[in-house]
CSV table of C-alpha atoms in Angstrom, one decimal:
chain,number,residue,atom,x,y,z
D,107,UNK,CA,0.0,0.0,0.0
D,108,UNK,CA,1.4,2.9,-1.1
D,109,UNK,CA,0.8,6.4,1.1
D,110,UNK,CA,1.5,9.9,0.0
D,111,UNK,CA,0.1,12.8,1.8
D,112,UNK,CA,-1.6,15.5,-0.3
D,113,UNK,CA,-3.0,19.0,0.5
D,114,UNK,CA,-6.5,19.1,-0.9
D,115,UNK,CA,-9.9,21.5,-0.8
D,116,UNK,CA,-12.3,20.3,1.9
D,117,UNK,CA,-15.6,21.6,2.0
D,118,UNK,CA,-16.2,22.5,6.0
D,119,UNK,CA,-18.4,24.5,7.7
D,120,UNK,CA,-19.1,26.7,4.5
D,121,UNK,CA,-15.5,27.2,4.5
D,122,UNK,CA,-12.4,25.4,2.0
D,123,UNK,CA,-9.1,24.6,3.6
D,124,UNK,CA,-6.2,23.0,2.2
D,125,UNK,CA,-5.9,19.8,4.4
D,126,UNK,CA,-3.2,16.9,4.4
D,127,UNK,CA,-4.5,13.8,3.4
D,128,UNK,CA,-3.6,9.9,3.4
D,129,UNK,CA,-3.6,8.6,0.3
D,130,UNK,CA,-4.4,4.3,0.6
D,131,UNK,CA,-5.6,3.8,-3.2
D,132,UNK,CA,-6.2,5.4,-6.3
D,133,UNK,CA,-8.0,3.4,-8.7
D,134,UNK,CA,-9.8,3.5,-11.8
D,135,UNK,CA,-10.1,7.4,-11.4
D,136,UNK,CA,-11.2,7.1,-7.5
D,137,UNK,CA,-9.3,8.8,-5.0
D,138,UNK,CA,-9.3,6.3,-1.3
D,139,UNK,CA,-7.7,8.4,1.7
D,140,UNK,CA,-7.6,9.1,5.6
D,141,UNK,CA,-8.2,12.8,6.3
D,142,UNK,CA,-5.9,14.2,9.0
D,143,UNK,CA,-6.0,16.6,12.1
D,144,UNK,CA,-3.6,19.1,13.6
D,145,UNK,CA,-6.0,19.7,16.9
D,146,UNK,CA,-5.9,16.6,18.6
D,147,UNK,CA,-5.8,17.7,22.2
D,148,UNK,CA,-9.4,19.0,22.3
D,149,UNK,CA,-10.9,15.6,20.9
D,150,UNK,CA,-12.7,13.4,23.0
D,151,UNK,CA,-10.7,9.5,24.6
D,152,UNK,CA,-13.2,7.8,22.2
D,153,UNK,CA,-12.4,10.1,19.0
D,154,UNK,CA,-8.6,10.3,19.7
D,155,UNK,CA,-8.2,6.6,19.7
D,156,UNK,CA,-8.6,6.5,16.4
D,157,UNK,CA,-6.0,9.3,15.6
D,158,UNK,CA,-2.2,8.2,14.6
D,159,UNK,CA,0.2,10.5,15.3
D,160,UNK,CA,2.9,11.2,11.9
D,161,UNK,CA,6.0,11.0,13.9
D,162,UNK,CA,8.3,12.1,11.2
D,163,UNK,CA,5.9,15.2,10.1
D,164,UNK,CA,8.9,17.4,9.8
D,165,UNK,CA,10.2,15.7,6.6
D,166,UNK,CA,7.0,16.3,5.1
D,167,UNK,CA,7.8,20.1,5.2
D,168,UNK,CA,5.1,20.2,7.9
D,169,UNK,CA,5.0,23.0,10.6
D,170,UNK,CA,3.8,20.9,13.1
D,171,UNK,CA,2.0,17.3,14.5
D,172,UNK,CA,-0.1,15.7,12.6
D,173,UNK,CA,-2.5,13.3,13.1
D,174,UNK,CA,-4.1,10.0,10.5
D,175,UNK,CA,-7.9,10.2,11.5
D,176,UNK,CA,-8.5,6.0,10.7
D,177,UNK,CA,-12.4,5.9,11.4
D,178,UNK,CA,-13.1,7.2,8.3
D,179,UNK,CA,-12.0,6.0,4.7
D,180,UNK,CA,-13.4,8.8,2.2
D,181,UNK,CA,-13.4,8.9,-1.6
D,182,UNK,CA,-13.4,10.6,-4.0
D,183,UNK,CA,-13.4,11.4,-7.7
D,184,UNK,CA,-9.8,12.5,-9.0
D,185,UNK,CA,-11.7,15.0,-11.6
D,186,UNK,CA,-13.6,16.8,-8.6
D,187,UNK,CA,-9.8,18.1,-7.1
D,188,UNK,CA,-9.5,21.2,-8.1
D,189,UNK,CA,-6.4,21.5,-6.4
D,190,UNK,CA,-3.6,19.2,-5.1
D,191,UNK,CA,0.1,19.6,-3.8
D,192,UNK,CA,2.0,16.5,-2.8
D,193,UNK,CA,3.8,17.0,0.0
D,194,UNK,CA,5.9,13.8,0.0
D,195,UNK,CA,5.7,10.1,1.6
D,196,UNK,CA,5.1,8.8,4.8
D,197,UNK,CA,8.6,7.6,6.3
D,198,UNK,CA,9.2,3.6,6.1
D,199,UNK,CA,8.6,4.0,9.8
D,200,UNK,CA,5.2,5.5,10.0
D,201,UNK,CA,3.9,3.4,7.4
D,202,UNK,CA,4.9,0.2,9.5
D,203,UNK,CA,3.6,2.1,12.8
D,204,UNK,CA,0.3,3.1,11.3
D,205,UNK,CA,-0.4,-0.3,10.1
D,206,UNK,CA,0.2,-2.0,13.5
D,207,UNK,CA,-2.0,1.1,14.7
D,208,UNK,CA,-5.0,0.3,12.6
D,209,UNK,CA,-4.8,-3.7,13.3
D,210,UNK,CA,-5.1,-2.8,16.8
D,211,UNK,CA,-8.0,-0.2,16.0
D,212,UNK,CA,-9.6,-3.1,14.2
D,213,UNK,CA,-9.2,-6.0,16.7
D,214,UNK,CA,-10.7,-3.3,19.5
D,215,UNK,CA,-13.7,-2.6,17.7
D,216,UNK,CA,-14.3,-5.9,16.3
D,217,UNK,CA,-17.4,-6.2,13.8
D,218,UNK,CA,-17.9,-2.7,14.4
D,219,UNK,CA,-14.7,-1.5,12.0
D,220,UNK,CA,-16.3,-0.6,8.4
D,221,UNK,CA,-15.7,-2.9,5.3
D,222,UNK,CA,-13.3,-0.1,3.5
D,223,UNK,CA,-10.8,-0.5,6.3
D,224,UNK,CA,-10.9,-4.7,6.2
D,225,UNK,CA,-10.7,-4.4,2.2
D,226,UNK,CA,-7.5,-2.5,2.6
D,227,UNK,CA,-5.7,-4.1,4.9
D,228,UNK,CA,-7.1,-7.5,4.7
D,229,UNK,CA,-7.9,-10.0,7.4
């Protein structure tokens, strides 16, 4: 599995901001990713449990933590990005952390975990 981390337009609160995201697949002109967080301190014990923290963030050319928000997978189409920068790829080392990270996610929640998340990773 391949992840990059890309600034792209999210729609929020009537607003659009440029927000790193996890790229897990891109296939047949679909776009798979985790969205990411910078303000993780004000998230609840249930919410932040399902936050990975980047550890090397700084050779992404980042100005600060960042955080892989795993409970959601979102897609969407490539031609519906009006704007993307690639910022680089995850380090060998947060890959391999942030796939132990989401097998434990998965084993805690059980059946709960979506479909997406098994289809990625596998069993």
């Amino acid at each position: 599995m391949e992840l990059l981390v890309f600034m792209w337009d999210l729609l929020e609160e009537q607003e659009i901001k440029g927000r790193p995201v996890i790229i897990l697949e891109n296939k047949d002109g679909i776009l798979h990713f985790f969205n990411s967080i910078s303000k993780f301190n004000s998230k609840s014990d249930r919410i932040k449990a399902q936050y990975f923290e980047i550890r090397d963030w700084n050779s992404l050319g980042l100005k600060g933590l960042l955080y892989i928000d795993i409970g959601t997978i979102f897609s969407i189409k490539l031609n519906t990005i009006d704007h993307a920068v690639k910022l680089g790829k995850l380090s060998l080392t947060d890959v391999k952390e942030l796939t132990v990270f989401i097998r434990k996610y998965r084993k805690k929640l059980g059946n709960k975990v979506g479909k997406k998340l098994t289809a990625f990773l596998g069993s």
